[in-house]
Coordinates of C-alpha atoms and ligand atoms in Angstrom, one line a residue:
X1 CA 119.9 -96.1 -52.3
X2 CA 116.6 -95.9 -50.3
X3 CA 118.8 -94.2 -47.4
X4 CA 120.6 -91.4 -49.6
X5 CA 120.1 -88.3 -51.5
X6 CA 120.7 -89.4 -55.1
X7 CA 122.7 -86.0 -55.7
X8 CA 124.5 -85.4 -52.5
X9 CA 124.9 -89.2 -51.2
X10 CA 123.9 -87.4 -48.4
X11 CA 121.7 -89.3 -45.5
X12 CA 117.6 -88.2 -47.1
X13 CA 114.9 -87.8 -45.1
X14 CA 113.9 -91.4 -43.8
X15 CA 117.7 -92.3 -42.4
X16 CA 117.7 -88.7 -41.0
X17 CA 115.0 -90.0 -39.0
X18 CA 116.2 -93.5 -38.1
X19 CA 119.5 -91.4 -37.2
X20 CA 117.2 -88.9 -34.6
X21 CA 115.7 -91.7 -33.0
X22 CA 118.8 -93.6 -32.2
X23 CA 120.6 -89.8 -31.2
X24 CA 117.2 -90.0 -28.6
X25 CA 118.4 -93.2 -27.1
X26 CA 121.3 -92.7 -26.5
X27 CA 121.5 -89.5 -25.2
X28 CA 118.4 -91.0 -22.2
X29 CA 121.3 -93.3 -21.9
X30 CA 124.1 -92.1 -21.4
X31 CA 122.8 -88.4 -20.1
X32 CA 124.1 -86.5 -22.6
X33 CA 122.3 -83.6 -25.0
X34 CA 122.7 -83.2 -28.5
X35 CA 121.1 -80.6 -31.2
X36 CA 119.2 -80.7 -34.4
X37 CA 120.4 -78.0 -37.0
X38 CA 117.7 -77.4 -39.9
X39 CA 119.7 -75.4 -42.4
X40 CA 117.5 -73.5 -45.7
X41 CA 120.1 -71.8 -48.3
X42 CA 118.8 -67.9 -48.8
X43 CA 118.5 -67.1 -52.5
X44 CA 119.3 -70.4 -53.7
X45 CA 116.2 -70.1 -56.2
X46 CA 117.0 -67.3 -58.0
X47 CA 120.4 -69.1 -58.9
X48 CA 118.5 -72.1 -59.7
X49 CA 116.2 -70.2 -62.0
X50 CA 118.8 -67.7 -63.7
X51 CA 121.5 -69.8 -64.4
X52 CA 119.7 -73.7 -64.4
X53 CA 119.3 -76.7 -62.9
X54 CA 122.9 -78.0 -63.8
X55 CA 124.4 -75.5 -62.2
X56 CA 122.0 -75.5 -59.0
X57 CA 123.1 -78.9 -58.7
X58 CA 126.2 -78.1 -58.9
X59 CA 126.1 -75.6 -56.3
X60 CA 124.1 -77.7 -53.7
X61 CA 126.9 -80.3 -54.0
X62 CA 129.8 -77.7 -52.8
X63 CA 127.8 -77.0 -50.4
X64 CA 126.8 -80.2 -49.3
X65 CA 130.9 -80.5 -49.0
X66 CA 131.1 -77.8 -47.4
X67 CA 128.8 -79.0 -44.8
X68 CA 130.5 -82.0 -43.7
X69 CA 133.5 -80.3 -42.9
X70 CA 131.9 -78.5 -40.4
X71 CA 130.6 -81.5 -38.4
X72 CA 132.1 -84.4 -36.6
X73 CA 131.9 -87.8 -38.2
X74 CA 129.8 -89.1 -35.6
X75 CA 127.4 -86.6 -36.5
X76 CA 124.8 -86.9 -39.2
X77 CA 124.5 -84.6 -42.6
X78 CA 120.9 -84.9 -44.2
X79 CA 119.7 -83.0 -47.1
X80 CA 115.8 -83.3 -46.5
X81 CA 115.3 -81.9 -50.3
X82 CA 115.5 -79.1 -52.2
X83 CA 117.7 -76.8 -50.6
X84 CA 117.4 -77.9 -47.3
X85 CA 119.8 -79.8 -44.7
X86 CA 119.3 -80.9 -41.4
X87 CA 122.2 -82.0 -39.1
X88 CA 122.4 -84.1 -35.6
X89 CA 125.2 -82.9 -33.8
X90 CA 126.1 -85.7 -31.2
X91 CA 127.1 -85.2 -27.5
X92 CA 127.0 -81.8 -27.4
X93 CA 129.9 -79.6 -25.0
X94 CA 131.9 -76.6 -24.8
X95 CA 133.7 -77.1 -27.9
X96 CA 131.7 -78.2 -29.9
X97 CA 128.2 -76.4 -29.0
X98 CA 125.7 -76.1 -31.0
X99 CA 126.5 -72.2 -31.8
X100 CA 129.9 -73.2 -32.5
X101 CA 129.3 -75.1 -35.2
X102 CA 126.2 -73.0 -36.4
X103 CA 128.9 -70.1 -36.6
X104 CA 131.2 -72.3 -38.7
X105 CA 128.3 -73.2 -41.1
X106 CA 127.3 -69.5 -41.8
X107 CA 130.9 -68.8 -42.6
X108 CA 132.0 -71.5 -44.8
X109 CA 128.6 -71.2 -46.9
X110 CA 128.7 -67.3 -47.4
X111 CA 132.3 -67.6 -48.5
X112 CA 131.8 -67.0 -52.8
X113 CA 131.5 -70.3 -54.7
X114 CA 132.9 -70.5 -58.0
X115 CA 131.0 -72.5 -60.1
X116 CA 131.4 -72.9 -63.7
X117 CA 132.6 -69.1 -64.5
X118 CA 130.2 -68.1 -61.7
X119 CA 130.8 -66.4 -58.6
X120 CA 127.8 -67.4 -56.2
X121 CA 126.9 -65.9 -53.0
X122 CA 124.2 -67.4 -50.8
X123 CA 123.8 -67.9 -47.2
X124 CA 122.1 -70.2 -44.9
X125 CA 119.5 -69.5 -42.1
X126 CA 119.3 -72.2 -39.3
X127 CA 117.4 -73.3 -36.9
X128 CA 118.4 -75.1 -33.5
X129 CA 116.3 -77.1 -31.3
X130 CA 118.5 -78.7 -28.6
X131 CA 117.2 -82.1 -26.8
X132 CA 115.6 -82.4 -24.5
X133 CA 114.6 -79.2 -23.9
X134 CA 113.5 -78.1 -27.5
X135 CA 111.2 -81.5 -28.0
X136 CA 111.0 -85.1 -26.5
X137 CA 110.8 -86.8 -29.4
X138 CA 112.0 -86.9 -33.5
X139 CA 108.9 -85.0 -34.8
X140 CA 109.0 -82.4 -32.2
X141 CA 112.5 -81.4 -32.7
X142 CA 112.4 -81.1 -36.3
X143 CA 109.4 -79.7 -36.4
X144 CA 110.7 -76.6 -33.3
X145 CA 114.1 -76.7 -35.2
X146 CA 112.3 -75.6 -38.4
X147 CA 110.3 -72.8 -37.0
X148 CA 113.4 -71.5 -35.3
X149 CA 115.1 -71.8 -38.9
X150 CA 112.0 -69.6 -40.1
X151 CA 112.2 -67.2 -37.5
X152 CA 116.1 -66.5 -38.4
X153 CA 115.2 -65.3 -42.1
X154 CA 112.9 -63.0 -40.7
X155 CA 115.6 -61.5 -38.7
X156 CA 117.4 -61.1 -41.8
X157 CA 118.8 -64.3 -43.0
X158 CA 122.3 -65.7 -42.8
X159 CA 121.8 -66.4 -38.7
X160 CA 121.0 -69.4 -36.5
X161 CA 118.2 -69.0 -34.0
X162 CA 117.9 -71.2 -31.2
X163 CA 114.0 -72.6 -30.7
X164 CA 112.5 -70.7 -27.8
X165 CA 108.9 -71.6 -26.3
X166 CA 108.8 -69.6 -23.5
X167 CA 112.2 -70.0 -23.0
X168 CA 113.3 -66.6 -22.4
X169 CA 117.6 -65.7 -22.7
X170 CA 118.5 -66.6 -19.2
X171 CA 117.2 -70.3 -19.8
X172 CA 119.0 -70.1 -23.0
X173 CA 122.2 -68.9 -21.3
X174 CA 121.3 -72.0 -18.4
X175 CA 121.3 -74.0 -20.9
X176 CA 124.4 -73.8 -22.3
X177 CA 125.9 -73.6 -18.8
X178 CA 124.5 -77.0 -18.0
X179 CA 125.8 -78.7 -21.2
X180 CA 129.3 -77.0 -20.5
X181 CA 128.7 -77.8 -16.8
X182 CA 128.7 -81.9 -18.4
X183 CA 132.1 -81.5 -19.0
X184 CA 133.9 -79.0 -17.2
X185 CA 134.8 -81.8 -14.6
X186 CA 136.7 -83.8 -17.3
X187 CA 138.4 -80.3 -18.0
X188 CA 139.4 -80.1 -14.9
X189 CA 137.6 -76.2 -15.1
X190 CA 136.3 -76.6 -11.4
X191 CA 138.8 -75.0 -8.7
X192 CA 138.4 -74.6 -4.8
X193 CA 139.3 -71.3 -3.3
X194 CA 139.4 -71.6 0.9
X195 CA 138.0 -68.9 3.4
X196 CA 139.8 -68.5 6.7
X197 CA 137.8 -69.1 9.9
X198 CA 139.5 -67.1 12.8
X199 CA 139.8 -67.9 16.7
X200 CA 138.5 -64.8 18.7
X201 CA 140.1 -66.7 21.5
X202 CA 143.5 -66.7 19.9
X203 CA 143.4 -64.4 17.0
X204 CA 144.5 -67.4 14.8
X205 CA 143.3 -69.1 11.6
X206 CA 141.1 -72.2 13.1
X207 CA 139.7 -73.6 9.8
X208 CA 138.9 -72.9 6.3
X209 CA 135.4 -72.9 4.6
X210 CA 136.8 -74.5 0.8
X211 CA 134.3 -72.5 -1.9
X212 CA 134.0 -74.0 -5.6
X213 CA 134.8 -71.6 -8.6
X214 CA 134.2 -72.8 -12.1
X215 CA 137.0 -71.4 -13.9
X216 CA 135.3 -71.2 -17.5
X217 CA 137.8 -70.9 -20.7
X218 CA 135.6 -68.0 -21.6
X219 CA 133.7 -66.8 -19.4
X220 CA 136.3 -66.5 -16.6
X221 CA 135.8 -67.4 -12.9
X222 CA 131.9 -68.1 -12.5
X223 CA 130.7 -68.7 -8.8
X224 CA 128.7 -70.6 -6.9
X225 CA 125.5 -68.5 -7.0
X226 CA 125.1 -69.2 -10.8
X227 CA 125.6 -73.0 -11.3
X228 CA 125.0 -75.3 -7.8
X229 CA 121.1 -75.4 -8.3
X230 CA 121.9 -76.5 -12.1
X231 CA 124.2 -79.3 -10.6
X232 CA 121.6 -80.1 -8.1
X233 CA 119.1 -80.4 -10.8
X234 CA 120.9 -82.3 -13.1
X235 CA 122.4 -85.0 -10.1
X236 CA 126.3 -83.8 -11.3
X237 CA 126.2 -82.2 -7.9
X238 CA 127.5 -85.9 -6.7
X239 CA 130.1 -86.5 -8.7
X240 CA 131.4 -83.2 -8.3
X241 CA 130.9 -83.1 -4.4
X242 CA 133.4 -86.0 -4.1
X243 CA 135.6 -84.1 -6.2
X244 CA 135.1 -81.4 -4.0
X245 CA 135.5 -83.7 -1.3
X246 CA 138.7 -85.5 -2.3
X247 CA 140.5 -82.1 -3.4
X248 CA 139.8 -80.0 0.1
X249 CA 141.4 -83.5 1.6
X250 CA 144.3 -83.3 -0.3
X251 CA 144.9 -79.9 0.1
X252 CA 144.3 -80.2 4.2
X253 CA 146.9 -83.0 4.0
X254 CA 149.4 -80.7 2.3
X255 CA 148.9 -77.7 4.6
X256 CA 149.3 -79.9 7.7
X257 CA 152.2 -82.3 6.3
X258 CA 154.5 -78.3 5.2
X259 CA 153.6 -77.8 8.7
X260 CA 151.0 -74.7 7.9
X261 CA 148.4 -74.8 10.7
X262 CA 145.3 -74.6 9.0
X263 CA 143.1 -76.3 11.7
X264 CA 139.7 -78.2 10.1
X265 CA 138.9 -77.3 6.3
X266 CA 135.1 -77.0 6.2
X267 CA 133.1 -78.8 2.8
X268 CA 129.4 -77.7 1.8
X269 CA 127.2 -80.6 1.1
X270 CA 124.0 -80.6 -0.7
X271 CA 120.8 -83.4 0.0
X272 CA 121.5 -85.5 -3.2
X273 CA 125.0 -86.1 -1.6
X274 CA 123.6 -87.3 1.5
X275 CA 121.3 -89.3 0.1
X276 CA 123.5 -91.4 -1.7
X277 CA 124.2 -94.8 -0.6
X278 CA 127.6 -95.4 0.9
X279 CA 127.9 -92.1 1.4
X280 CA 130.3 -92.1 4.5
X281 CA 132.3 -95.1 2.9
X282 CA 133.0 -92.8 0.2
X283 CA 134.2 -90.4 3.2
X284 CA 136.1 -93.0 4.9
X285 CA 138.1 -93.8 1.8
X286 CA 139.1 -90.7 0.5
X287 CA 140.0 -89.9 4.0
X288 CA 142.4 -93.1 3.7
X289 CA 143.5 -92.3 0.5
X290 CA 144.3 -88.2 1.4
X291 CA 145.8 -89.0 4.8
X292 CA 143.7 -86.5 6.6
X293 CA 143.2 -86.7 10.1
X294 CA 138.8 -86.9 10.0
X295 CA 139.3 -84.7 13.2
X296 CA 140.6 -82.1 10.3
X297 CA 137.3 -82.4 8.0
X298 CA 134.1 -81.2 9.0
X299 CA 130.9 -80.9 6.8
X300 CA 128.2 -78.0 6.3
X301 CA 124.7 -78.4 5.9
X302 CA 121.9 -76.2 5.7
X303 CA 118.9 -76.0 8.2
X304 CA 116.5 -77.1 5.4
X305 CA 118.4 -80.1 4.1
X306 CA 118.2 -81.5 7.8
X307 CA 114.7 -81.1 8.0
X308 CA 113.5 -82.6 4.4
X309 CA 115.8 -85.9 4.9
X310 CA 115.2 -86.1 8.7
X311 CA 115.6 -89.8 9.5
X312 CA 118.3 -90.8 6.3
X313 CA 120.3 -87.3 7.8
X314 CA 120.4 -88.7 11.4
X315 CA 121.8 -91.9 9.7
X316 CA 124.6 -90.3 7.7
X317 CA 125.7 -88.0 10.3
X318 CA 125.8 -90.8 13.2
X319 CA 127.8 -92.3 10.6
X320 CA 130.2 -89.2 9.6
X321 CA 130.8 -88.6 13.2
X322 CA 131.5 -92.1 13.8
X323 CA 134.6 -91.7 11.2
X324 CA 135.7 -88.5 13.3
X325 CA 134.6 -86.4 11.3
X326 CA 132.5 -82.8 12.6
X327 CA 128.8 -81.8 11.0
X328 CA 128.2 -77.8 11.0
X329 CA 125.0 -76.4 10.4
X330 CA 124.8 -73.6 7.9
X331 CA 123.2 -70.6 7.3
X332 CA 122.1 -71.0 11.3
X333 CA 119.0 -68.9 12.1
X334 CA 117.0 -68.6 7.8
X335 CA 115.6 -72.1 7.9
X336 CA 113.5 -73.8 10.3
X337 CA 115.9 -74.1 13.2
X338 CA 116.8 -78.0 14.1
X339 CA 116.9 -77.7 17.6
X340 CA 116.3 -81.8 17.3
X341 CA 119.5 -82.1 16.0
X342 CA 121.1 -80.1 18.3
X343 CA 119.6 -81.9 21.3
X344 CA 120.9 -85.5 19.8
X345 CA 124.2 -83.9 19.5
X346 CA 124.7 -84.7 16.3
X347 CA 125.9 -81.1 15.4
X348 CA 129.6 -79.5 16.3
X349 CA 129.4 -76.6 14.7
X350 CA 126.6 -73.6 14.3
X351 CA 127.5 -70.9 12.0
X352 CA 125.3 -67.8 12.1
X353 CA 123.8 -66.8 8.7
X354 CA 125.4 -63.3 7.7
X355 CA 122.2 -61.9 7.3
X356 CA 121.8 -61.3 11.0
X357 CA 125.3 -60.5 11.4
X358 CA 125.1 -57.8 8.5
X359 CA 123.3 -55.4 11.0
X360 CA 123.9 -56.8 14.4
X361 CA 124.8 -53.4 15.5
X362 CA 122.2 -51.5 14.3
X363 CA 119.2 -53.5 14.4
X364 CA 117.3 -54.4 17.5
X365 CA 115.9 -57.6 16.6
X366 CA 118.9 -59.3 14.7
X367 CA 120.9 -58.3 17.8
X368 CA 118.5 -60.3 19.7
X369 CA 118.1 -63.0 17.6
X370 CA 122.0 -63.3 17.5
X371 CA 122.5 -62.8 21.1
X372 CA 120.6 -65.6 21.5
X373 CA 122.1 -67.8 19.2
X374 CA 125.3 -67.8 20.7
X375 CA 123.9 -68.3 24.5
X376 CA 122.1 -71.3 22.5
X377 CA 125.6 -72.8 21.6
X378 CA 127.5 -72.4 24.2
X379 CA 125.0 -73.9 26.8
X380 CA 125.3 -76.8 24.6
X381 CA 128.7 -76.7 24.3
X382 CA 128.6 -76.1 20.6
X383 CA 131.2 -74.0 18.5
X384 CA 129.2 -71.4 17.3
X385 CA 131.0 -69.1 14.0
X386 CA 129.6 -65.8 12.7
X387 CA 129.6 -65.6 8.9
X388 CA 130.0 -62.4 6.7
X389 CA 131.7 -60.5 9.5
X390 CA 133.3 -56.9 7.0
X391 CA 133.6 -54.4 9.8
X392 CA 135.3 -54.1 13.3
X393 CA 132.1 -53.0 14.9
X394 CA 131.0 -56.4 14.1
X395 CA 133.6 -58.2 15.4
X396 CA 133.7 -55.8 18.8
X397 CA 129.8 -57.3 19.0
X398 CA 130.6 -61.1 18.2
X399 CA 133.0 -60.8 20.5
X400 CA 131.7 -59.3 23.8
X401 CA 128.7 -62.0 23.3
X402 CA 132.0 -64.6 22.9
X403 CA 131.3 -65.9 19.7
X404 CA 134.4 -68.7 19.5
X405 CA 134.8 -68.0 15.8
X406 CA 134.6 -65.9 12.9
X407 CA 134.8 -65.5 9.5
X408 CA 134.0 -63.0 6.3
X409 CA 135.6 -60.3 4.4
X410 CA 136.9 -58.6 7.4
X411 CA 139.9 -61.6 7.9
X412 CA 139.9 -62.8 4.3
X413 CA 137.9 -63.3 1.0
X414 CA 138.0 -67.0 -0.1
X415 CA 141.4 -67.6 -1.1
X416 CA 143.5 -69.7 -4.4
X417 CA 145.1 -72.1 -2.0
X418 CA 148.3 -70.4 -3.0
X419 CA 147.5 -67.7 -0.8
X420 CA 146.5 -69.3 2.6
X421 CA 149.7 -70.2 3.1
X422 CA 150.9 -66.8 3.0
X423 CA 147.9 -65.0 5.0
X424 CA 148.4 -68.0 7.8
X425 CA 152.0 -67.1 8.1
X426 CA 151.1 -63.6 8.3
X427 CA 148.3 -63.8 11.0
X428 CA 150.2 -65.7 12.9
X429 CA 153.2 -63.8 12.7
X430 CA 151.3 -60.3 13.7
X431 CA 147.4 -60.0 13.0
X432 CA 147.5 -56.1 13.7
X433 CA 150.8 -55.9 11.7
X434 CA 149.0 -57.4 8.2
X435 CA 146.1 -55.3 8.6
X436 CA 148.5 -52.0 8.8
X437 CA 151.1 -52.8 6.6
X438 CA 148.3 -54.1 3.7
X439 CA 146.4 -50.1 4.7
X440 CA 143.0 -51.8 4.8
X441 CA 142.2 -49.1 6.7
X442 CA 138.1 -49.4 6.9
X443 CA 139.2 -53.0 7.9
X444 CA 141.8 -51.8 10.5
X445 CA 141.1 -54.6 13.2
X446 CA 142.6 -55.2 16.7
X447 CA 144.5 -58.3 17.3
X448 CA 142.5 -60.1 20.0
X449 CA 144.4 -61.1 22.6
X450 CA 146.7 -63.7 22.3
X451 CA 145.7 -67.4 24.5
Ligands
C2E501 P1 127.9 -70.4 2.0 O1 128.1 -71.8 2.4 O2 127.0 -69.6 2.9 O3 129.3 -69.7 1.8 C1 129.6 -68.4 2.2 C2 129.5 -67.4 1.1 O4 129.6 -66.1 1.6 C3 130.6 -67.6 0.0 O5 130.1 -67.2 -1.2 C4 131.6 -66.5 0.5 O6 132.4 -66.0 -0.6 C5 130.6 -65.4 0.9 N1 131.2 -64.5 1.9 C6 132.3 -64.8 2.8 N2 132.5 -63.7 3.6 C7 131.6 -62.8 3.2 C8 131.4 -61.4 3.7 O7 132.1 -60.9 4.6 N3 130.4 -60.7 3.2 C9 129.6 -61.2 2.2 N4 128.6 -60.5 1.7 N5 129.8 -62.5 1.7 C10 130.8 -63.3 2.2 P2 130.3 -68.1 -2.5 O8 131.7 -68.7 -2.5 O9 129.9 -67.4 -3.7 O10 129.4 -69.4 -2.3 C11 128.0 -69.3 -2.3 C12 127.3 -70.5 -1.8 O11 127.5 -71.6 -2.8 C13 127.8 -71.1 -0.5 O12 127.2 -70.3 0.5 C14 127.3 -72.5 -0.6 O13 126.0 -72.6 -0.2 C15 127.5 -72.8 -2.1 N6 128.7 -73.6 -2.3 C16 129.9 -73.2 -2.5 N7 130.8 -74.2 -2.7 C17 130.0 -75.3 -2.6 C18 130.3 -76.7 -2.8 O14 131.4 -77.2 -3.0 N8 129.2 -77.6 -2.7 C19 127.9 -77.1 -2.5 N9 126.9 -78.0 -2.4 N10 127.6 -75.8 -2.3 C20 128.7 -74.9 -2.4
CA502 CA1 129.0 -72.9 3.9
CA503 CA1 126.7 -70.0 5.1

């Protein structure tokens, strides 16, 4: 009795609160979010007034029905008095976000009630204050969750309002990525598409850069750009890396075992990968469990990365290239350049950053700067790739400064795995002959000649 609404057996106020605090605990536990709802009913008093308590009772009972079936039985359904509710939705994800249900609210409660003779129309306004980011504790949440609920019947009642500080609609829309980003793994929504790398030495596909894609139910397929930092944020970047991991090495292993000469497939890495413990055990056992050659893997980390984590990164990669496996440096050239690790040998691979190869032939200085990259490599006998080559004049310029290796939009976009299979046949078959018979005439490129 002490924990429920007399009317509505409903959770009151006090177990409401109990209920928060425990939603707080667990959710610091086991990393999860969760939402407060703080429902009011618009024009619930004049009903009350006009046509008496009885039948306000009455009313706040069918709703109060209406309510729970809107919710999860692990959630919790308060009525904080009068005519107004609070919810807790637990472990919050794509299918059951917080909008989502406030959606299903609004439209079961405006739906007529019949009530003694009566035909009732309300609506609720609600407010939603989503934790952690809305409030770090019980009172906080209620209390943002309330003036978001106020701020939704000034816009006109019958609406749900997230809280917003200064949160402005692109942290909003983060927000919901990151708490669909909890459990798009478990969906299996993440997909790898694979880039070729091509040989200017033999015109062939050497290697392939594998890209992640988030393929969201709604959204469609969301790149990189829009969610890594949020995974680097949040740490999910290292579970997801060895799924990234694990599924490149599969895929490898398949190429290779049909008998589709793919070369090395190239996997980005970000610092919070490197820095876990057992790192290259985890390496060494997926590469055991795939089948793939570590002479077939290689890794790609930035410039900056090998500067922050200097003497853990030395570590890891002695360790990596212990196993077989080969360590590229990306995005060669925009950070501070790590002529260290070159010098220890503990790179394979330099890829130069697109940005100088965008205008290699026009501008004076990333000409240069390019030029002198590639001397750079070869003296120390490292394979050096040029990234984001689109046009023939580019490749004409990698290649009279014998660049081993290229790849962009000129030999491929990333590719569904599907595909590679296909273009590899096709390259190999007749490079020139692809490029005519698919009329990419901007793109029109001459085989280079064969080894
Ligand atoms: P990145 O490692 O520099 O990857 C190359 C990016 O350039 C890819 O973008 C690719 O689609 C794009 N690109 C390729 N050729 C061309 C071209 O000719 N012109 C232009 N303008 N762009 C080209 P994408 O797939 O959107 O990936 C963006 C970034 O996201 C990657 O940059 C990488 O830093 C990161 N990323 C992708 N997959 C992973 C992953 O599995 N783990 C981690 N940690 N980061 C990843
Ligand atoms: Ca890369
Ligand atoms: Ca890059």
């Amino acid at each position: 009795m002490a924990h429920h609404d007399q009317l509505t057996r409903l959770a009151n106020r006090s177990l409401f609160r109990d209920r928060l605090d425990q939603s707080i605990f667990r959710a610091d536990r086991r990393n999860e979010t969760f939402a407060v709802l703080y429902l009011d009913l618009d024009h619930f008093k004049p009903v009350n007034d006009a046509l008496g308590h009885d039948i306000g009772d009455e009313l706040l009972l069918c709703v109060a029905e209406r309510l729970s079936r809107c919710v999860r039985n692990s959630d919790t359904l308060a009525r904080l008095g009068g005519d107004e509710f609070a919810i807790i939705l637990e472990n919050l994800s794509s299918s059951h976000s917080a909008s989502s249900v406030a959606e299903k609210i609004i439209a079961a409660i405006s739906t007529s009630f019949e009530i003694a003779d009566h035909h009732l129309h309300i609506s609720t306004s609600i407010g939603i204050a989503v934790y952690p980011y809305c409030g770090n504790n019980a009172e906080t949440l209620v209390k943002n969750a309330g003036s978001a609920m106020r701020r939704a019947k000034q816009a006109g009642r019958g609406q749900y309002h997230f809280y917003t500080s200064d949160m402005n609609a692109r942290a909003l829309d983060e927000l919901q990525m990151e708490i669909e980003l909890r459990q798009a793994l478990d969906n299996k929504e993440f997909v790898l598409h694979y880039q070729p790398q091509m040989s200017l030495v033999s015109g062939k596909v050497c290697g392939t850069e594998a890209l992640l894609r988030w393929q969201h139910p709604q959204k469609g397929l969301i790149f990189p750009e829009r969610f890594i930092s949020l995974l680097e944020n949040n740490g999910l970047i290292v579970e997801v890396g060895q799924w990234v991991i694990e599924s490149a090495c599969r895929q490898n292993q398949r190429w290779h075992a049909a008998g589709i000469d793919v070369g090395k497939v190239a996997v980005n890495l970000s610092g919070r990968q490197l820095m876990c413990r057992d790192f290259s055990k985890n390496v060494a056992m997926i590469l055991k469990k795939t089948g793939l050659d570590p002479a077939l893997l290689e890794f790609e980390l930035t410039e900056s990365l090998l500067i922050k984590n200097t003497s853990v990164c030395s570590d890891v990669l002695g360790a990596l290239m212990n196993l077989g496996v080969s360590i590229a440096i990306d995005d060669f050239g925009t950070g501070y350049c790590s002529f260290n690790y070159l010098k220890r040998f503990l790179v394979n691979t330099l890829k130069i950053d697109r940005s100088f190869v965008r205008n290699v032939n026009t501008d004076a200085a990333d000409s240069a700067i390019t030029t002198a990259m590639i001397g750079l490599a070869r003296d120390l006998n490292i394979n050096v790739i040029a990234e984001g080559v689109e046009n023939q004049r580019q490749l004409e310029y990698l290649r009279s400064r014998h660049t081993d290796e290229i790849q962009g939009y000129l030999v491929s976009p990333p590719l569904p795995a599907e595909s590679i299979g296909n273009l590899i046949y096709l390259m190999d078959y007749r490079a020139h002959k692809y490029y005519d018979t698919m009329n990419l005439s901007e793109h029109k490129m001459q085989c280079p000649p064969a080894a």
